Short mmCIF file of C-alpha atoms in Angstrom, two decimals:
data_model
loop_
_atom_site.label_atom_id
_atom_site.label_comp_id
_atom_site.label_asym_id
_atom_site.label_seq_id
_atom_site.Cartn_x
_atom_site.Cartn_y
_atom_site.Cartn_z
CA MET A 265 12.97 15.80 23.99
CA ASN A 266 9.67 16.69 25.56
CA TRP A 267 7.68 14.40 23.29
CA LEU A 268 9.93 11.47 24.14
CA THR A 269 9.30 11.84 27.86
CA SER A 270 5.57 12.07 27.32
CA PHE A 271 5.77 9.02 25.07
CA PHE A 272 7.25 6.95 27.88
CA VAL A 273 4.86 8.39 30.46
CA TRP A 274 1.91 7.41 28.24
CA MET A 275 3.38 3.99 27.59
CA GLY A 276 3.75 3.43 31.33
CA GLU A 277 0.25 4.68 31.97
CA PHE A 278 -1.25 2.40 29.34
CA PHE A 279 0.68 -0.80 29.90
CA GLY A 280 1.00 -0.29 33.65
CA ASN A 281 -2.73 0.02 34.14
CA GLY A 282 -4.00 -3.35 35.40
CA ALA A 283 -7.50 -2.62 34.11
CA ASN A 284 -6.12 -2.63 30.57
CA TRP A 285 -5.13 -6.26 30.84
CA SER A 286 -8.48 -7.91 31.50
CA GLY A 287 -12.12 -7.90 30.46
CA PRO A 288 -13.72 -7.33 27.06
CA GLY A 289 -11.78 -4.09 26.49
CA GLY A 290 -8.48 -5.52 27.71
CA ILE A 291 -5.34 -5.91 25.65
CA PRO A 292 -5.56 -9.73 25.29
CA MET A 293 -9.16 -9.54 24.04
CA ARG A 294 -8.46 -6.67 21.66
CA LEU A 295 -5.39 -8.43 20.33
CA LEU A 296 -7.41 -11.57 19.75
CA GLU A 297 -10.15 -9.59 17.98
CA HIS A 298 -7.61 -7.89 15.74
CA LEU A 299 -6.10 -11.25 14.88
CA GLU A 300 -9.55 -12.75 14.31
CA PHE A 301 -10.80 -10.03 11.94
CA SER A 302 -7.52 -9.82 10.04
CA ALA A 303 -7.25 -13.58 9.69
CA LEU A 304 -10.89 -13.91 8.61
CA ALA A 305 -10.54 -11.22 5.94
CA LEU A 306 -7.21 -12.59 4.74
CA LEU A 307 -8.52 -16.15 4.61
CA LEU A 308 -11.57 -15.13 2.56
CA ALA A 309 -9.33 -13.09 0.28
CA VAL A 310 -6.97 -16.04 -0.24
CA LEU A 311 -9.92 -18.36 -0.95
CA LEU A 312 -11.20 -15.93 -3.57
CA ALA A 313 -7.97 -14.69 -5.10
CA VAL A 314 -5.69 -17.73 -5.30
CA PRO A 315 -8.03 -19.99 -7.35
CA LEU A 316 -8.99 -17.04 -9.56
CA GLY A 317 -5.35 -16.06 -10.09
CA LEU A 318 -4.38 -19.67 -10.82
CA ALA A 319 -7.22 -20.03 -13.32
CA ILE A 320 -6.46 -16.78 -15.13
CA GLY A 321 -2.72 -17.42 -15.14
CA HIS A 322 -3.10 -21.00 -16.33
CA THR A 323 -5.72 -20.41 -19.02
CA GLY A 324 -4.68 -16.90 -20.00
CA ARG A 325 -8.34 -15.84 -20.03
CA GLY A 326 -9.59 -12.77 -18.18
CA GLU A 327 -6.30 -10.90 -17.87
CA VAL A 328 -8.16 -7.58 -18.07
CA LEU A 329 -9.63 -8.37 -14.66
CA ILE A 330 -6.12 -8.49 -13.19
CA VAL A 331 -5.06 -5.11 -14.56
CA VAL A 332 -8.28 -3.38 -13.51
CA SER A 333 -8.32 -4.85 -10.00
CA ALA A 334 -4.65 -4.03 -9.44
CA ASN A 335 -5.06 -0.38 -10.36
CA LEU A 336 -8.45 0.17 -8.77
CA ALA A 337 -7.51 -1.42 -5.46
CA ARG A 338 -4.61 0.95 -5.01
CA ALA A 339 -6.71 3.99 -5.88
CA LEU A 340 -9.75 3.16 -3.74
CA PRO A 341 -9.60 4.94 -0.36
CA THR A 342 -10.08 2.37 2.41
CA LEU A 343 -11.83 4.74 4.78
CA GLY A 344 -14.31 5.78 2.07
CA LEU A 345 -15.11 2.19 1.22
CA LEU A 346 -15.63 1.30 4.89
CA VAL A 347 -17.95 4.24 5.50
CA MET A 348 -19.86 3.51 2.31
CA PHE A 349 -20.51 -0.13 3.23
CA VAL A 350 -21.51 0.75 6.78
CA LEU A 351 -23.92 3.46 5.59
CA LEU A 352 -25.40 1.04 3.06
CA LEU A 353 -25.67 -2.07 5.24
CA GLY A 354 -25.83 -0.76 8.81
CA THR A 355 -23.80 -2.06 11.76
CA ALA A 356 -25.98 -4.96 12.87
CA SER A 357 -23.20 -7.47 12.10
CA ILE A 358 -19.47 -7.25 11.37
CA TRP A 359 -19.99 -8.07 7.68
CA PRO A 360 -20.42 -4.50 6.41
CA VAL A 361 -16.87 -3.96 7.68
CA ILE A 362 -15.44 -7.34 6.70
CA ILE A 363 -16.61 -7.09 3.07
CA PRO A 364 -14.49 -4.03 2.21
CA LEU A 365 -11.57 -5.58 4.12
CA VAL A 366 -11.79 -8.63 1.88
CA LEU A 367 -12.30 -6.58 -1.28
CA LEU A 368 -9.16 -4.56 -0.59
CA SER A 369 -7.01 -7.58 0.17
CA VAL A 370 -7.99 -9.62 -2.89
CA PRO A 371 -6.00 -7.67 -5.54
CA PRO A 372 -2.43 -8.10 -4.20
CA ILE A 373 -2.92 -11.87 -3.95
CA LEU A 374 -4.73 -12.06 -7.28
CA VAL A 375 -2.09 -10.07 -9.15
CA ASN A 376 0.89 -11.89 -7.65
CA THR A 377 -0.64 -15.35 -8.10
CA PHE A 378 -1.33 -14.49 -11.72
CA GLU A 379 2.17 -13.06 -12.28
CA GLY A 380 3.68 -16.07 -10.55
CA ILE A 381 1.93 -18.57 -12.80
CA LYS A 382 2.44 -16.45 -15.91
CA GLY A 383 6.15 -16.07 -15.16
CA VAL A 384 6.90 -19.79 -15.03
CA ASP A 385 9.43 -20.72 -17.69
CA PRO A 386 7.42 -22.05 -20.68
CA GLU A 387 10.04 -24.76 -21.22
CA LEU A 388 9.40 -26.02 -17.72
CA ARG A 389 5.69 -26.16 -18.44
CA ASP A 390 6.27 -27.98 -21.72
CA ALA A 391 8.60 -30.44 -20.02
CA ALA A 392 5.86 -31.22 -17.49
CA TYR A 393 3.36 -31.85 -20.26
CA GLY A 394 5.99 -33.91 -22.10
CA MET A 395 6.38 -36.10 -19.04
CA GLY A 396 2.70 -36.97 -19.37
CA LEU A 397 1.18 -34.73 -16.70
CA ARG A 398 -2.30 -33.40 -17.38
CA GLY A 399 -3.38 -29.76 -17.11
CA GLY A 400 -4.42 -29.94 -13.48
CA GLN A 401 -1.32 -31.91 -12.51
CA VAL A 402 0.97 -29.45 -14.26
CA LEU A 403 -0.68 -26.66 -12.32
CA GLY A 404 -0.53 -28.41 -8.95
CA ARG A 405 2.87 -30.09 -9.15
CA VAL A 406 4.89 -27.67 -11.23
CA LEU A 407 3.36 -24.25 -11.67
CA VAL A 408 2.17 -23.67 -8.09
CA PRO A 409 5.44 -24.69 -6.39
CA VAL A 410 7.45 -22.52 -8.76
CA ALA A 411 5.05 -19.60 -8.36
CA LEU A 412 4.81 -20.01 -4.58
CA PRO A 413 7.26 -17.23 -3.66
CA LEU A 414 5.15 -14.70 -5.56
CA ILE A 415 1.86 -16.11 -4.24
CA LEU A 416 3.20 -15.77 -0.69
CA LEU A 417 4.46 -12.27 -1.47
CA GLY A 418 0.91 -11.40 -2.51
CA CYS A 419 -0.41 -12.82 0.75
CA ARG A 420 2.18 -10.85 2.71
CA LEU A 421 1.25 -7.60 0.98
CA SER A 422 -2.41 -8.37 1.63
CA ALA A 423 -1.68 -9.06 5.28
CA ILE A 424 0.00 -5.65 5.58
CA GLN A 425 -3.08 -4.12 4.04
CA VAL A 426 -5.51 -6.09 6.21
CA VAL A 427 -3.80 -5.30 9.51
CA ALA A 428 -3.78 -1.59 8.61
CA THR A 429 -7.36 -1.54 7.37
CA THR A 430 -8.64 -3.46 10.41
CA THR A 431 -7.17 -0.62 12.46
CA VAL A 432 -8.95 2.00 10.38
CA ALA A 433 -12.14 -0.07 10.56
CA ALA A 434 -12.31 0.61 14.31
CA TYR A 435 -13.62 4.01 13.23
CA THR A 436 -16.73 2.31 11.85
CA GLY A 437 -17.24 0.32 15.03
CA LEU A 438 -15.15 -2.82 14.52
CA GLY A 439 -13.33 -4.15 17.60
CA GLY A 440 -9.63 -4.91 17.71
CA LEU A 441 -6.60 -2.84 18.63
CA GLY A 442 -7.81 0.10 16.56
CA ARG A 443 -10.38 0.75 19.30
CA TYR A 444 -7.69 2.05 21.67
CA VAL A 445 -6.47 4.47 19.03
CA ILE A 446 -9.86 5.68 17.80
CA ASP A 447 -11.53 5.88 21.22
CA GLY A 448 -8.44 7.31 22.86
CA PHE A 449 -8.20 10.01 20.21
CA ALA A 450 -11.89 10.87 20.58
CA THR A 451 -11.62 11.19 24.37
CA LYS A 452 -8.13 12.77 24.38
CA ASP A 453 -6.81 9.75 26.29
CA TYR A 454 -3.34 9.86 24.77
CA ALA A 455 -2.01 6.99 26.88
CA SER A 456 -4.54 4.80 25.07
CA VAL A 457 -3.65 6.27 21.68
CA VAL A 458 0.09 5.77 22.10
CA GLY A 459 -0.19 2.35 23.77
CA GLY A 460 -2.64 1.13 21.14
CA SER A 461 -0.50 2.44 18.30
CA VAL A 462 2.59 0.70 19.63
CA LEU A 463 0.61 -2.54 19.98
CA ILE A 464 -0.62 -2.32 16.37
CA VAL A 465 2.87 -1.59 15.04
CA LEU A 466 4.26 -4.58 16.95
CA PHE A 467 1.37 -6.72 15.71
CA ALA A 468 2.10 -5.73 12.11
CA LEU A 469 5.81 -6.50 12.51
CA VAL A 470 5.12 -9.92 14.02
CA VAL A 471 2.77 -10.73 11.13
CA GLN A 472 5.54 -9.76 8.71
CA LEU A 473 8.02 -11.94 10.50
CA LEU A 474 5.63 -14.91 10.41
CA PHE A 475 5.18 -14.49 6.67
CA ALA A 476 8.91 -14.33 6.12
CA LEU A 477 9.25 -17.57 8.10
CA ALA A 478 6.37 -19.19 6.22
CA GLN A 479 8.14 -18.37 3.00
CA ARG A 480 11.32 -20.08 4.16
CA VAL A 481 9.47 -23.19 5.27
CA THR A 482 7.05 -23.70 2.38
CA VAL A 483 9.02 -22.67 -0.67
CA SER A 484 10.91 -25.52 -2.27
CA PRO A 485 14.68 -25.15 -1.71
CA GLY A 486 15.28 -25.47 -5.45
CA VAL A 487 12.92 -22.61 -6.20
CA SER A 488 14.26 -20.26 -3.55
CA GLN A 489 17.83 -21.00 -4.71
CA ARG A 490 18.87 -21.86 -1.18
CA VAL A 491 20.56 -24.85 -2.76
CA ASN A 492 22.58 -24.13 -5.84
CA VAL A 493 20.91 -25.53 -8.92
CA ARG A 494 23.15 -25.21 -11.90
CA MET B 261 -34.74 23.29 4.27
CA GLY B 262 -37.63 21.07 5.22
CA ASP B 263 -37.82 19.29 1.87
CA GLY B 264 -35.74 16.23 2.65
CA PRO B 265 -32.04 15.66 2.08
CA PRO B 266 -30.48 17.23 -1.03
CA SER B 267 -29.65 15.10 -4.04
CA LEU B 268 -26.06 14.30 -4.96
CA TRP B 269 -25.66 17.16 -7.44
CA GLU B 270 -27.44 19.64 -5.20
CA TRP B 271 -25.10 18.69 -2.38
CA ILE B 272 -22.03 19.14 -4.56
CA GLY B 273 -23.26 22.53 -5.78
CA ARG B 274 -23.94 23.70 -2.26
CA ASN B 275 -20.61 22.53 -0.82
CA TRP B 276 -18.11 23.01 -3.66
CA ASP B 277 -16.91 26.44 -2.59
CA THR B 278 -18.58 27.71 0.55
CA GLY B 279 -15.83 30.20 1.35
CA ARG B 280 -15.47 28.51 4.75
CA ALA B 281 -12.94 25.84 5.66
CA GLY B 282 -13.96 22.34 4.65
CA SER B 283 -15.52 23.11 1.29
CA ILE B 284 -14.91 20.41 -1.31
CA LYS B 285 -12.54 22.73 -3.15
CA ASP B 286 -10.45 23.37 0.00
CA LEU B 287 -10.31 19.65 0.78
CA LEU B 288 -9.22 18.95 -2.78
CA ILE B 289 -6.36 21.43 -2.52
CA ASP B 290 -5.30 20.00 0.86
CA HIS B 291 -5.47 16.53 -0.60
CA LEU B 292 -3.25 17.49 -3.52
CA THR B 293 -0.64 19.08 -1.25
CA MET B 294 -0.55 16.16 1.14
CA SER B 295 -0.13 13.64 -1.65
CA LEU B 296 2.23 15.57 -3.93
CA VAL B 297 4.80 16.42 -1.25
CA PRO B 298 5.38 12.74 -0.31
CA ILE B 299 5.64 11.75 -3.98
CA LEU B 300 8.31 14.38 -4.62
CA PHE B 301 10.12 13.56 -1.38
CA ALA B 302 10.14 9.87 -2.29
CA LEU B 303 11.68 10.64 -5.67
CA ILE B 304 14.29 13.02 -4.25
CA VAL B 305 15.37 10.56 -1.55
CA ALA B 306 15.03 7.26 -3.42
CA LEU B 307 17.09 8.33 -6.44
CA PRO B 308 20.36 9.07 -4.62
CA LEU B 309 19.73 6.22 -2.17
CA GLY B 310 19.18 3.83 -5.08
CA LEU B 311 22.33 5.11 -6.80
CA ALA B 312 24.29 4.56 -3.59
CA CYS B 313 22.87 1.04 -3.28
CA VAL B 314 23.97 0.21 -6.83
CA ARG B 315 27.41 1.72 -6.29
CA TRP B 316 27.91 0.06 -2.90
CA ARG B 317 26.06 -3.26 -3.13
CA TRP B 318 26.41 -4.12 0.56
CA LEU B 319 24.15 -1.17 1.31
CA TYR B 320 21.17 -2.55 -0.58
CA GLN B 321 20.35 -5.50 1.68
CA PRO B 322 20.05 -3.49 4.91
CA ALA B 323 18.40 -0.54 3.15
CA SER B 324 15.74 -2.66 1.50
CA GLY B 325 15.24 -4.65 4.70
CA LEU B 326 14.62 -1.42 6.59
CA MET B 327 12.27 -0.19 3.88
CA ASN B 328 10.30 -3.47 4.02
CA ILE B 329 9.75 -2.85 7.71
CA VAL B 330 8.73 0.76 7.09
CA TYR B 331 6.28 -0.37 4.43
CA ALA B 332 4.67 -2.84 6.82
CA LEU B 333 3.82 -0.16 9.40
CA PRO B 334 0.09 0.63 9.36
CA SER B 335 -0.52 4.31 8.61
CA LEU B 336 -3.02 5.20 11.33
CA PRO B 337 -0.89 4.24 14.36
CA VAL B 338 2.11 5.94 12.77
CA PHE B 339 0.10 9.15 12.34
CA MET B 340 -0.99 8.87 15.97
CA LEU B 341 2.56 8.38 17.25
CA LEU B 342 3.76 11.34 15.19
CA ILE B 343 1.10 13.67 16.61
CA SER B 344 3.12 14.20 19.77
CA VAL B 345 6.07 15.36 17.63
CA THR B 346 4.50 17.28 14.75
CA GLY B 347 1.03 18.02 16.13
CA LEU B 348 -2.29 17.83 14.33
CA SER B 349 -0.82 19.17 11.10
CA GLN B 350 -0.47 18.11 7.50
CA THR B 351 3.16 17.25 8.25
CA THR B 352 1.98 14.37 10.42
CA VAL B 353 0.33 12.79 7.39
CA ILE B 354 3.03 13.77 4.90
CA ILE B 355 6.02 12.23 6.73
CA PRO B 356 4.79 8.60 6.86
CA LEU B 357 3.51 8.75 3.29
CA ALA B 358 6.89 10.04 2.16
CA PHE B 359 8.61 7.08 3.79
CA TYR B 360 6.16 4.58 2.27
CA GLY B 361 6.99 6.22 -1.05
CA VAL B 362 10.73 5.72 -0.56
CA ALA B 363 10.06 2.09 0.42
CA VAL B 364 8.25 1.44 -2.86
CA LEU B 365 10.57 3.49 -5.03
CA LEU B 366 13.94 2.23 -3.79
CA PRO B 367 13.64 -1.26 -5.36
CA ALA B 368 12.37 0.40 -8.54
CA VAL B 369 15.41 2.69 -8.78
CA VAL B 370 17.82 -0.16 -8.10
CA GLY B 371 15.96 -2.43 -10.52
CA GLY B 372 15.96 0.30 -13.15
CA LEU B 373 19.69 0.88 -12.87
CA ASP B 374 20.28 -2.87 -12.91
CA SER B 375 18.33 -3.06 -16.15
CA VAL B 376 21.07 -1.11 -17.93
CA PRO B 377 22.78 -3.72 -20.14
CA ASP B 378 26.46 -4.16 -19.42
CA HIS B 379 27.52 -3.62 -23.02
CA VAL B 380 25.75 -0.27 -23.06
CA ARG B 381 27.62 0.83 -19.95
CA GLN B 382 30.90 -0.36 -21.41
CA SER B 383 30.22 1.43 -24.69
CA ALA B 384 29.70 4.64 -22.77
CA VAL B 385 32.99 4.12 -20.96
CA ALA B 386 34.75 3.38 -24.24
CA MET B 387 33.32 6.56 -25.75
CA GLY B 388 35.02 8.49 -22.98
CA PHE B 389 31.92 9.43 -20.96
CA SER B 390 32.82 10.63 -17.48
CA PRO B 391 31.04 8.68 -14.71
CA LEU B 392 28.66 11.59 -14.07
CA ARG B 393 27.82 12.06 -17.74
CA ARG B 394 27.42 8.31 -18.17
CA LEU B 395 24.94 8.34 -15.30
CA LEU B 396 22.94 11.31 -16.57
CA ALA B 397 23.05 10.60 -20.31
CA VAL B 398 23.03 6.80 -20.41
CA GLU B 399 22.11 4.99 -17.22
CA LEU B 400 19.30 7.14 -15.84
CA PRO B 401 17.41 7.40 -19.14
CA ILE B 402 17.49 3.62 -19.51
CA ALA B 403 16.26 3.26 -15.92
CA VAL B 404 13.33 5.64 -16.50
CA PRO B 405 10.63 3.07 -17.37
CA VAL B 406 11.23 0.97 -14.26
CA VAL B 407 11.56 4.01 -11.99
CA LEU B 408 8.38 5.55 -13.39
CA ALA B 409 6.50 2.28 -12.94
CA GLY B 410 7.42 2.50 -9.25
CA LEU B 411 6.51 6.16 -9.12
CA ARG B 412 3.05 5.37 -10.49
CA VAL B 413 2.45 2.97 -7.61
CA VAL B 414 3.70 5.61 -5.16
CA ALA B 415 1.49 8.33 -6.65
CA VAL B 416 -1.71 6.29 -6.73
CA SER B 417 -1.29 4.84 -3.24
CA SER B 418 -0.28 8.18 -1.69
CA ILE B 419 -3.37 9.84 -3.12
CA SER B 420 -5.64 7.17 -1.67
CA LEU B 421 -3.77 6.88 1.65
CA VAL B 422 -4.03 10.58 2.46
CA SER B 423 -7.70 10.02 3.28
CA VAL B 424 -6.82 7.96 6.37
CA GLY B 425 -5.47 11.23 7.78
CA ALA B 426 -9.09 12.30 8.17
CA LEU B 427 -9.11 10.28 11.39
CA ILE B 428 -6.73 12.88 12.87
CA GLY B 429 -8.56 15.71 11.13
CA GLN B 430 -6.03 16.04 8.28
CA GLY B 431 -7.26 13.85 5.47
CA GLY B 432 -8.04 16.20 2.61
CA LEU B 433 -10.98 14.67 0.78
CA GLY B 434 -11.01 11.94 3.43
CA GLY B 435 -12.69 14.57 5.59
CA LEU B 436 -15.80 13.92 3.52
CA PHE B 437 -15.85 10.33 4.80
CA THR B 438 -15.68 11.24 8.48
CA ARG B 439 -18.28 13.96 7.95
CA ALA B 440 -20.59 11.47 6.22
CA TYR B 441 -20.13 8.92 8.99
CA GLN B 442 -20.82 11.31 11.85
CA ASN B 443 -23.92 12.63 10.14
CA PRO B 444 -25.06 9.60 8.14
CA PHE B 445 -25.35 10.83 4.59
CA MET B 446 -24.20 9.18 1.38
CA PRO B 447 -23.37 11.97 -1.11
CA PRO B 448 -20.10 13.08 0.57
CA VAL B 449 -18.84 9.47 0.54
CA ILE B 450 -19.55 9.08 -3.17
CA VAL B 451 -17.99 12.45 -4.00
CA GLY B 452 -14.92 11.62 -1.90
CA ILE B 453 -14.36 8.19 -3.44
CA VAL B 454 -14.94 9.43 -6.99
CA LEU B 455 -12.66 12.46 -6.62
CA ILE B 456 -9.85 10.42 -5.03
CA VAL B 457 -10.02 7.73 -7.72
CA LEU B 458 -10.11 10.47 -10.39
CA LEU B 459 -7.05 12.20 -8.89
CA ALA B 460 -5.25 8.86 -8.83
CA LEU B 461 -6.14 8.14 -12.45
CA ILE B 462 -5.00 11.61 -13.54
CA ALA B 463 -1.68 11.26 -11.69
CA ASP B 464 -1.21 7.81 -13.21
CA GLY B 465 -2.02 9.12 -16.69
CA LEU B 466 0.41 12.02 -16.34
CA LEU B 467 3.21 9.64 -15.35
CA VAL B 468 2.45 7.38 -18.32
CA LEU B 469 2.63 10.47 -20.50
CA ALA B 470 5.91 11.48 -18.85
CA GLN B 471 7.35 8.10 -19.69
CA ARG B 472 6.35 8.45 -23.35
CA VAL B 473 8.02 11.85 -23.53
CA LEU B 474 11.15 10.80 -21.63
CA THR B 475 11.71 7.50 -23.43
CA PRO B 476 10.60 7.91 -27.05
CA TRP B 477 12.85 5.02 -28.11
CA VAL B 478 10.78 2.45 -26.23
CA ARG B 479 7.84 2.87 -28.61
CA VAL B 480 10.03 2.87 -31.70
CA ARG B 481 11.79 -0.30 -30.63
CA LYS B 482 8.52 -2.06 -29.84
CA GLY B 483 7.49 -1.60 -33.46
CA VAL B 484 10.65 -3.21 -34.77
CA ALA B 485 11.35 -6.07 -32.40
CA SER B 486 10.84 -6.92 -28.78
#
């Protein structure tokens, strides 16, 4: 149980150190940075992927794009992409790091939005048209609410990806909680490595929890089958 | 060599097999080991676990809940936390990847077994198949397409995720990325990305092929009716 004792010693060292709780390198700042970068990347990805997924799912045009992006995104190594963009564009701003973050988080949302819209019962769609709704109204009032669980699932998967990649991106100079891990590892400051890792894991779990809650709140009770529709 | 940096092909030729550690060939072999072991582990663990979840339904909810949590854990901090247990070794990268694999594969195994139509199962019972033989000869073969679809996701993402291990010095081809970053130079990055994507495509293709071989009836049926 040697490693367990050292784990707690490092935890105490990291979280017990008052200097770690203030200033630009302090836990609150790093946490905020991590949240900021992740949220920015996720927001941009949602803005790109949701409309595109809705359009492709609704019109049925451009499905090849979905298949290619789904497969490629899984195969592309995040670290390689980050290093490539930083070598190409330099580190003058955060964008060389944010761009790959966004690129990697688009596909899960895109694919799930598309699948969500595509999977809506055709009879439901026809009924909506039969009731006199126009294309855009059918999409907004019927297809999107029914597809919402899958769209949110896509966002959740993307969030998992973004939080993890933001951590890795600390290697290419981005701030956030990954700094503790990367810098600590480089300087053999294991209290920093362990403390930072625990913080990131907790951060990821909280994000998951928030998405699970968001799903409960935003998905129509009829769709989520929380009320029995028979 | 005072004549500027080498071109992409020159660099590959010079670094493919240097005989020292860290040649592209060595990294490729490391990469294959570190991605294949988790894939196999995932299959070996997820199959019986999935079977158990189908047999005892109450098990599925907590198991899949746990696996959702596992899947949400970012790889780098998990590697870092494991270092104090397993050291700076390939094992440190393999263990988390194996668990991510199980997390992805478990729903696929359960979904695959659920896709066995009830009348097929009942026919097998009526024909006097023992439970074990029914599982091996009827249920598992029908589950193959769904399970393999999950395995393809596991294979491709394991192959690409291994490279994050480079940040603890165990990333297979990912080592090319850290090397290129420390000594700013593009060719290693390109070679690393291309080789990893190629490996992923090959693994994916092999699994598609495996599915064709294992489930010949799927193609036949597609020709007749959906």
